[in-house]
PDB file of C-alpha atoms in Angstrom:
ATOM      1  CA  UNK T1447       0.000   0.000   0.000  1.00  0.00           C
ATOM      2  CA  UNK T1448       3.255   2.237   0.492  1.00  0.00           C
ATOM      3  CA  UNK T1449       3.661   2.474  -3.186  1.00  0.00           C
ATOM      4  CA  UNK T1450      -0.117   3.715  -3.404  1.00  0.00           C
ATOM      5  CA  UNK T1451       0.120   6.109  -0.988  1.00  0.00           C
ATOM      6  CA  UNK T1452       3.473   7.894  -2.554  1.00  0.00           C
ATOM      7  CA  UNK T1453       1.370   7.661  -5.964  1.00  0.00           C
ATOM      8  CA  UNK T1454      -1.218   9.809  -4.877  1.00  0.00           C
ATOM      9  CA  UNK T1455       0.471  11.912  -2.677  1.00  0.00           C
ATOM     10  CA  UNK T1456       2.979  12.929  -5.973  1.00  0.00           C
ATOM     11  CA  UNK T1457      -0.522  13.083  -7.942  1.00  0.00           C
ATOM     12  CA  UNK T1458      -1.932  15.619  -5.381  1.00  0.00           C
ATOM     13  CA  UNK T1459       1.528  17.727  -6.145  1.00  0.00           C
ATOM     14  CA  UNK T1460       1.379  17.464  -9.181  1.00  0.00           C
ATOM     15  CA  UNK T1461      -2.378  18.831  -9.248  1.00  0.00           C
ATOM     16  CA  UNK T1462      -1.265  21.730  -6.667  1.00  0.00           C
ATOM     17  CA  UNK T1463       1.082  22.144  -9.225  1.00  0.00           C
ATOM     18  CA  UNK T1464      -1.161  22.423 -12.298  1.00  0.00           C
ATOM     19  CA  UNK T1465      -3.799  24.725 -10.363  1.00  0.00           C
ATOM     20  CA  UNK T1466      -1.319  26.893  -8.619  1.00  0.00           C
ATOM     21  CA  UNK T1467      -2.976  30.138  -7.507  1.00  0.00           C
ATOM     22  CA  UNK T1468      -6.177  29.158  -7.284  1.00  0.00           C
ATOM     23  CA  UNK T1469      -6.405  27.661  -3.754  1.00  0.00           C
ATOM     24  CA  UNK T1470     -10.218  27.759  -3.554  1.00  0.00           C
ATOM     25  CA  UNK T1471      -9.882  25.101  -6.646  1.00  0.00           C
ATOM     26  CA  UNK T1472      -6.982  23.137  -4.488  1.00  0.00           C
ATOM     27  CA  UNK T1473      -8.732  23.158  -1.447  1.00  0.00           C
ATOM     28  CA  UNK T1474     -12.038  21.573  -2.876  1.00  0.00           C
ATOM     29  CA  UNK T1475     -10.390  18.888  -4.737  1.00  0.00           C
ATOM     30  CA  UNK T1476      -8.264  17.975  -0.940  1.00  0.00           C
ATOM     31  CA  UNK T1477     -12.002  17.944   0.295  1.00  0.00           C
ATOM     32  CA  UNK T1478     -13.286  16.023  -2.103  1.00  0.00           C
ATOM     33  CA  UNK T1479     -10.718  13.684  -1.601  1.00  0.00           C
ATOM     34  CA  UNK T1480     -10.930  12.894   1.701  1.00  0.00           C
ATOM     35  CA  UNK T1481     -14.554  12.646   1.283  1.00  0.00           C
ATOM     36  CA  UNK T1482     -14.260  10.106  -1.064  1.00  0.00           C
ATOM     37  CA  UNK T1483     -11.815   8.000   0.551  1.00  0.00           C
ATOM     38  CA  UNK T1484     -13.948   8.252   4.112  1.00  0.00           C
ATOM     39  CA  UNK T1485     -17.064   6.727   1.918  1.00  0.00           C
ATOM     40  CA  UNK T1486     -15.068   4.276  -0.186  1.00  0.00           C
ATOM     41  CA  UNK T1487     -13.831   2.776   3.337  1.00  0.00           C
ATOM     42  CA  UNK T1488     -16.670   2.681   4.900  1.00  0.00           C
ATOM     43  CA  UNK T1489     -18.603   1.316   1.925  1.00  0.00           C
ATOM     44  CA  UNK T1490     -16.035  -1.775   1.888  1.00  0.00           C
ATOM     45  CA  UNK T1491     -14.349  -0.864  -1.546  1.00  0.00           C
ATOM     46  CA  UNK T1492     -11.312  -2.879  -2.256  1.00  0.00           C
ATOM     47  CA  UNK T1493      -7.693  -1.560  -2.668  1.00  0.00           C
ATOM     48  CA  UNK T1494      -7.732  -1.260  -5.772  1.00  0.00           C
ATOM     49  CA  UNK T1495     -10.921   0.456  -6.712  1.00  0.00           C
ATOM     50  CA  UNK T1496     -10.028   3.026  -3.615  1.00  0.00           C
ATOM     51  CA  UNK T1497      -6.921   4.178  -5.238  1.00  0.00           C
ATOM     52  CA  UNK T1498      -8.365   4.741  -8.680  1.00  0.00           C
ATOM     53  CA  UNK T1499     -11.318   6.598  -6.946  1.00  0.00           C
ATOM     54  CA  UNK T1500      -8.667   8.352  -5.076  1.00  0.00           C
ATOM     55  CA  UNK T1501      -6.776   9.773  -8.102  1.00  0.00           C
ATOM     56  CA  UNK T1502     -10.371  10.441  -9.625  1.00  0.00           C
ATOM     57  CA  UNK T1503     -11.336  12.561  -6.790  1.00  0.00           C
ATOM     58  CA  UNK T1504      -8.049  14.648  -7.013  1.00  0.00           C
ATOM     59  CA  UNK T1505      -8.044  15.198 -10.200  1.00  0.00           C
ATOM     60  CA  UNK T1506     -11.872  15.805 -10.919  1.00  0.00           C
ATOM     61  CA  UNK T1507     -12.240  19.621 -11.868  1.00  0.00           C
ATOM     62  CA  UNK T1508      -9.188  19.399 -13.802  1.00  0.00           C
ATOM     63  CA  UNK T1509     -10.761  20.759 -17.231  1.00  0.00           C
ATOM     64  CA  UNK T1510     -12.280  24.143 -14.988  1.00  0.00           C
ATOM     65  CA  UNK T1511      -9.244  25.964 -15.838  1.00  0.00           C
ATOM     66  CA  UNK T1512      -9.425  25.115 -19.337  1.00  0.00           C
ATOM     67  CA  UNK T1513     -13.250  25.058 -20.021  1.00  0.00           C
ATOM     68  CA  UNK T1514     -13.526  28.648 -18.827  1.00  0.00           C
ATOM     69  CA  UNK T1515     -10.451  29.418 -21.162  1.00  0.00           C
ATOM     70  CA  UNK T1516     -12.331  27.855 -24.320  1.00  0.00           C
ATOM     71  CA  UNK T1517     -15.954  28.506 -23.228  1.00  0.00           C
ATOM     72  CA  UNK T1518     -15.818  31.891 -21.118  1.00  0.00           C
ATOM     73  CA  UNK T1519     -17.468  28.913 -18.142  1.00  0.00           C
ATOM     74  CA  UNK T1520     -16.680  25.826 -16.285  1.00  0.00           C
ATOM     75  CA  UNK T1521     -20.203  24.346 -16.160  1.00  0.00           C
ATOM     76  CA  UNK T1522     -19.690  20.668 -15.603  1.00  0.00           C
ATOM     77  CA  UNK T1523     -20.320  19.731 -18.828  1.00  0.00           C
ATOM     78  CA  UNK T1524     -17.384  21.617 -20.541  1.00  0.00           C
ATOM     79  CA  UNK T1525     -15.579  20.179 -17.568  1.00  0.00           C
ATOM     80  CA  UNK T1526     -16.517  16.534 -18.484  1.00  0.00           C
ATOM     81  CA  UNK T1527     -15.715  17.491 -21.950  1.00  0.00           C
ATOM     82  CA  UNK T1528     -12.213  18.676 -21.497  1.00  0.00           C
ATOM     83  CA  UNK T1529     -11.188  17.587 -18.355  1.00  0.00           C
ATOM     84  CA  UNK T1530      -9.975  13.758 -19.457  1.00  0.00           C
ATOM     85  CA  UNK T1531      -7.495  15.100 -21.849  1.00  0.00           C
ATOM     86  CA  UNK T1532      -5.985  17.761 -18.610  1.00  0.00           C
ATOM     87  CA  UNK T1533      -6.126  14.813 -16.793  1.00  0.00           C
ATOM     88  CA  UNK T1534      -4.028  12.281 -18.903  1.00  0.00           C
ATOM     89  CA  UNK T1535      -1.600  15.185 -18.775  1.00  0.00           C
ATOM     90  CA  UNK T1536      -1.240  15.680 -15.397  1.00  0.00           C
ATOM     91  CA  UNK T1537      -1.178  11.830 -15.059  1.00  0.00           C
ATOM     92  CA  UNK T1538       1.812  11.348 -17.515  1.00  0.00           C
ATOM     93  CA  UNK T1539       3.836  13.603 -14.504  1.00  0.00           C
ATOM     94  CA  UNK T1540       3.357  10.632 -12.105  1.00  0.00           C
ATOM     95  CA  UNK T1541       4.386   7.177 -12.264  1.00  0.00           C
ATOM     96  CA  UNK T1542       2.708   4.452 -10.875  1.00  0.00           C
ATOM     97  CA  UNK T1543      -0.603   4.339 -12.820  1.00  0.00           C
ATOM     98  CA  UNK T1544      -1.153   1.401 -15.252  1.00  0.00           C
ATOM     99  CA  UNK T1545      -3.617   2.322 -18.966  1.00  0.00           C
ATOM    100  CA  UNK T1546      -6.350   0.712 -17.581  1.00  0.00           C
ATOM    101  CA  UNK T1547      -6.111   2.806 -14.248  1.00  0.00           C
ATOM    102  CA  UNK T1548      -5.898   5.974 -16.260  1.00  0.00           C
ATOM    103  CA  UNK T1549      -8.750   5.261 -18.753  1.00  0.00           C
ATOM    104  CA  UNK T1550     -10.912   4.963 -15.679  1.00  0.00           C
ATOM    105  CA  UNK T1551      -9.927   8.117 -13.720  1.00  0.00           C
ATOM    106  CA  UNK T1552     -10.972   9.885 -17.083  1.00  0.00           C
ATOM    107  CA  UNK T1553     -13.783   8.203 -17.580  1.00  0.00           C
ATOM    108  CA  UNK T1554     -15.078   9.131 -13.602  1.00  0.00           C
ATOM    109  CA  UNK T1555     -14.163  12.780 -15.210  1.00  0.00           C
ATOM    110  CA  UNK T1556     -15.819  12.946 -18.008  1.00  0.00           C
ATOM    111  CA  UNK T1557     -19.267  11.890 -15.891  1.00  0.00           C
ATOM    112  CA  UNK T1558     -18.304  13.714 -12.744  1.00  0.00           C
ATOM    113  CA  UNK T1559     -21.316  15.828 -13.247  1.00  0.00           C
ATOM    114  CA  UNK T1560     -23.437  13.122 -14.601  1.00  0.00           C
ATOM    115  CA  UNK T1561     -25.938  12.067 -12.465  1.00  0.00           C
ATOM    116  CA  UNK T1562     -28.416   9.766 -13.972  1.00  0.00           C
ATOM    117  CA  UNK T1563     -27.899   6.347 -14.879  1.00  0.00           C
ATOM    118  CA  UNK T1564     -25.252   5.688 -11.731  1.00  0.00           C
ATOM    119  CA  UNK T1565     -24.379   1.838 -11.660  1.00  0.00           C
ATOM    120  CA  UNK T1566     -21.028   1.571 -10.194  1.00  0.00           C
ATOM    121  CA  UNK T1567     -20.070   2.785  -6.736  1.00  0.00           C
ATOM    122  CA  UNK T1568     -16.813   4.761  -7.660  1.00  0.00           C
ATOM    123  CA  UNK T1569     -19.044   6.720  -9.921  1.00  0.00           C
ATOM    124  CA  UNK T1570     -21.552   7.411  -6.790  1.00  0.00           C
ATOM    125  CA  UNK T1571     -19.230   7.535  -4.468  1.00  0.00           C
ATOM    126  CA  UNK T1572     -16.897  10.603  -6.244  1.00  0.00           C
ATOM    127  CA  UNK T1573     -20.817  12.548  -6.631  1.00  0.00           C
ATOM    128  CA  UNK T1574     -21.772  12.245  -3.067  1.00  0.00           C
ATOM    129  CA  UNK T1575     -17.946  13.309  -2.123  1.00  0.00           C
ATOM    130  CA  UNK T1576     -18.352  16.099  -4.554  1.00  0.00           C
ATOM    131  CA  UNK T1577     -21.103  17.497  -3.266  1.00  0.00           C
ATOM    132  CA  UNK T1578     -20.655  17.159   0.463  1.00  0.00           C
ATOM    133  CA  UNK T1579     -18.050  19.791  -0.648  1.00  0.00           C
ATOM    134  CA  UNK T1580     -20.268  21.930  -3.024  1.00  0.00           C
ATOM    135  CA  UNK T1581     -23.042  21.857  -0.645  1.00  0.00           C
ATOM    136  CA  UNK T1582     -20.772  24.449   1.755  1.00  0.00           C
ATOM    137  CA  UNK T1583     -18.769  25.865  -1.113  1.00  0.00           C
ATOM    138  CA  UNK T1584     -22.124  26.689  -2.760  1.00  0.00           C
ATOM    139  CA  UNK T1585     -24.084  27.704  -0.133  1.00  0.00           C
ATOM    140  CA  UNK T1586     -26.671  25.149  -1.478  1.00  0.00           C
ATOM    141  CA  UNK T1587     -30.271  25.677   0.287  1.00  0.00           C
ATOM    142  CA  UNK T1588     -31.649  23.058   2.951  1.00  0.00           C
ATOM    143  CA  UNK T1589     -34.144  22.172   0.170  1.00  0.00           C
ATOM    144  CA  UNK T1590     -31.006  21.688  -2.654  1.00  0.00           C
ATOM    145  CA  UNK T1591     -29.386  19.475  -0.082  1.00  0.00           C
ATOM    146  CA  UNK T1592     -32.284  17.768   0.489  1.00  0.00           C
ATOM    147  CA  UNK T1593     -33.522  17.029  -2.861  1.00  0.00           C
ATOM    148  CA  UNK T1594     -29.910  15.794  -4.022  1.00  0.00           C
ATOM    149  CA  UNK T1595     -29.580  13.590  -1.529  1.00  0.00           C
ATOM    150  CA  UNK T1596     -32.895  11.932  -2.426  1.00  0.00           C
ATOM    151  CA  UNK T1597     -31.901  12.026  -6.111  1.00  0.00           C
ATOM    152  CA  UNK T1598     -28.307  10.904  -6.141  1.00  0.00           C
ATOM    153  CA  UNK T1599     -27.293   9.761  -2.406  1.00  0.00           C
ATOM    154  CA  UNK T1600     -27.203   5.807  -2.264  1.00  0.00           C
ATOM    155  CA  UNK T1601     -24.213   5.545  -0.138  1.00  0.00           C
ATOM    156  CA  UNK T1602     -25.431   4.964   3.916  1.00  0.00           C
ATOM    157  CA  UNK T1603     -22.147   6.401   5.145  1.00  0.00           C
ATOM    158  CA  UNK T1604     -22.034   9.220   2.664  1.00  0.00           C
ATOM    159  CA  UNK T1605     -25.922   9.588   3.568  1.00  0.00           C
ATOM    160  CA  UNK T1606     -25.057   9.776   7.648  1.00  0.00           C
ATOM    161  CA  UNK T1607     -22.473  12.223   6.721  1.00  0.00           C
ATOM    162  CA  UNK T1608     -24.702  14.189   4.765  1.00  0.00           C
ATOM    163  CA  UNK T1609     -27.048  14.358   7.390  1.00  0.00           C
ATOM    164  CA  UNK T1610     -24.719  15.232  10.118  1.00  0.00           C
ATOM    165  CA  UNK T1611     -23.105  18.311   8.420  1.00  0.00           C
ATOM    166  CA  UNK T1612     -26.463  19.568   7.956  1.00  0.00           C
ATOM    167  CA  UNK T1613     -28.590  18.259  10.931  1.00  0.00           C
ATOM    168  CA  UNK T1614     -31.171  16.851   8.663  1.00  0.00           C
ATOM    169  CA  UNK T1615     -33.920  14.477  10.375  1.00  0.00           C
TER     170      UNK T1615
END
């Protein structure tokens, strides 16, 4: 697990690297990340799965910088357009992911913002993460919170958590 652990600390570098500046944009993605990881353990997700969801979380609003460079916004479907390819760049900095590792971190990317038709729990689990983060960040409304957790929210612990920031129920 060693090796893991130096992997994604180098990725998270690397991605402090790549969005040097803009700490609001590092900060969420070290939020997201531990969110992720808290859920992923708690839902039981192997070793394997965990560290690709891991890299996945750090690196999930990598195409902000350059959607709002191409599109004048970073709405999250410019970001699941364009973030992949900022992604696989990033990725080439740091050694120890294999192709099929790094087709799926892009592939959690590109739906990061996609929330219908959820089947696989890294998928789930980097939404809930994601928005346990952009429910504070964005100042989302008691009603927001509560309709997304309906909509998207399968995870218990991610649920619990959800409910405990916010004192819902």
């Amino acid at each position: 697990m060693r090796n893991k652990e130096m992997t994604l600390a180098s990725l998270m570098q690397a991605m402090i690297k790549y969005d040097g500046g803009d700490v609001r944009r590092i900060q969420h993605f070290v939020k997201v990340h531990d969110f992720a990881r808290m859920i992923a353990i708690a839902e039981g997700m192997n070793d394997d799965e965990l560290f690709v969801l891991e890299a996945a979380a750090i690196l999930h609003d990598v195409g902000i910088h350059v959607s709002e460079e191409k599109y004048g916004n970073c709405s999250g479907k410019h970001q699941e357009e364009l973030g992949p390819a900022e992604a696989t760049k990033v990725l080439a900095e740091v050694d120890g992911f294999n192709e099929n590792q790094k087709e799926r971190i892009c592939w959690l990317i590109a739906h990061h913002h996609t929330y219908t038709d959820v089947t696989s729990l890294d998928h789930r689990i980097l939404l809930e993460a994601d928005f346990l983060v952009n429910s504070f960040e964005d100042e989302v409304s008691t009603d927001g919170i509560i309709a997304f957790r309906k909509n998207v929210f399968r995870s218990p612990s991610a649920i619990k958590m959800l409910n405990e920031m916010w004192k819902l129920d």
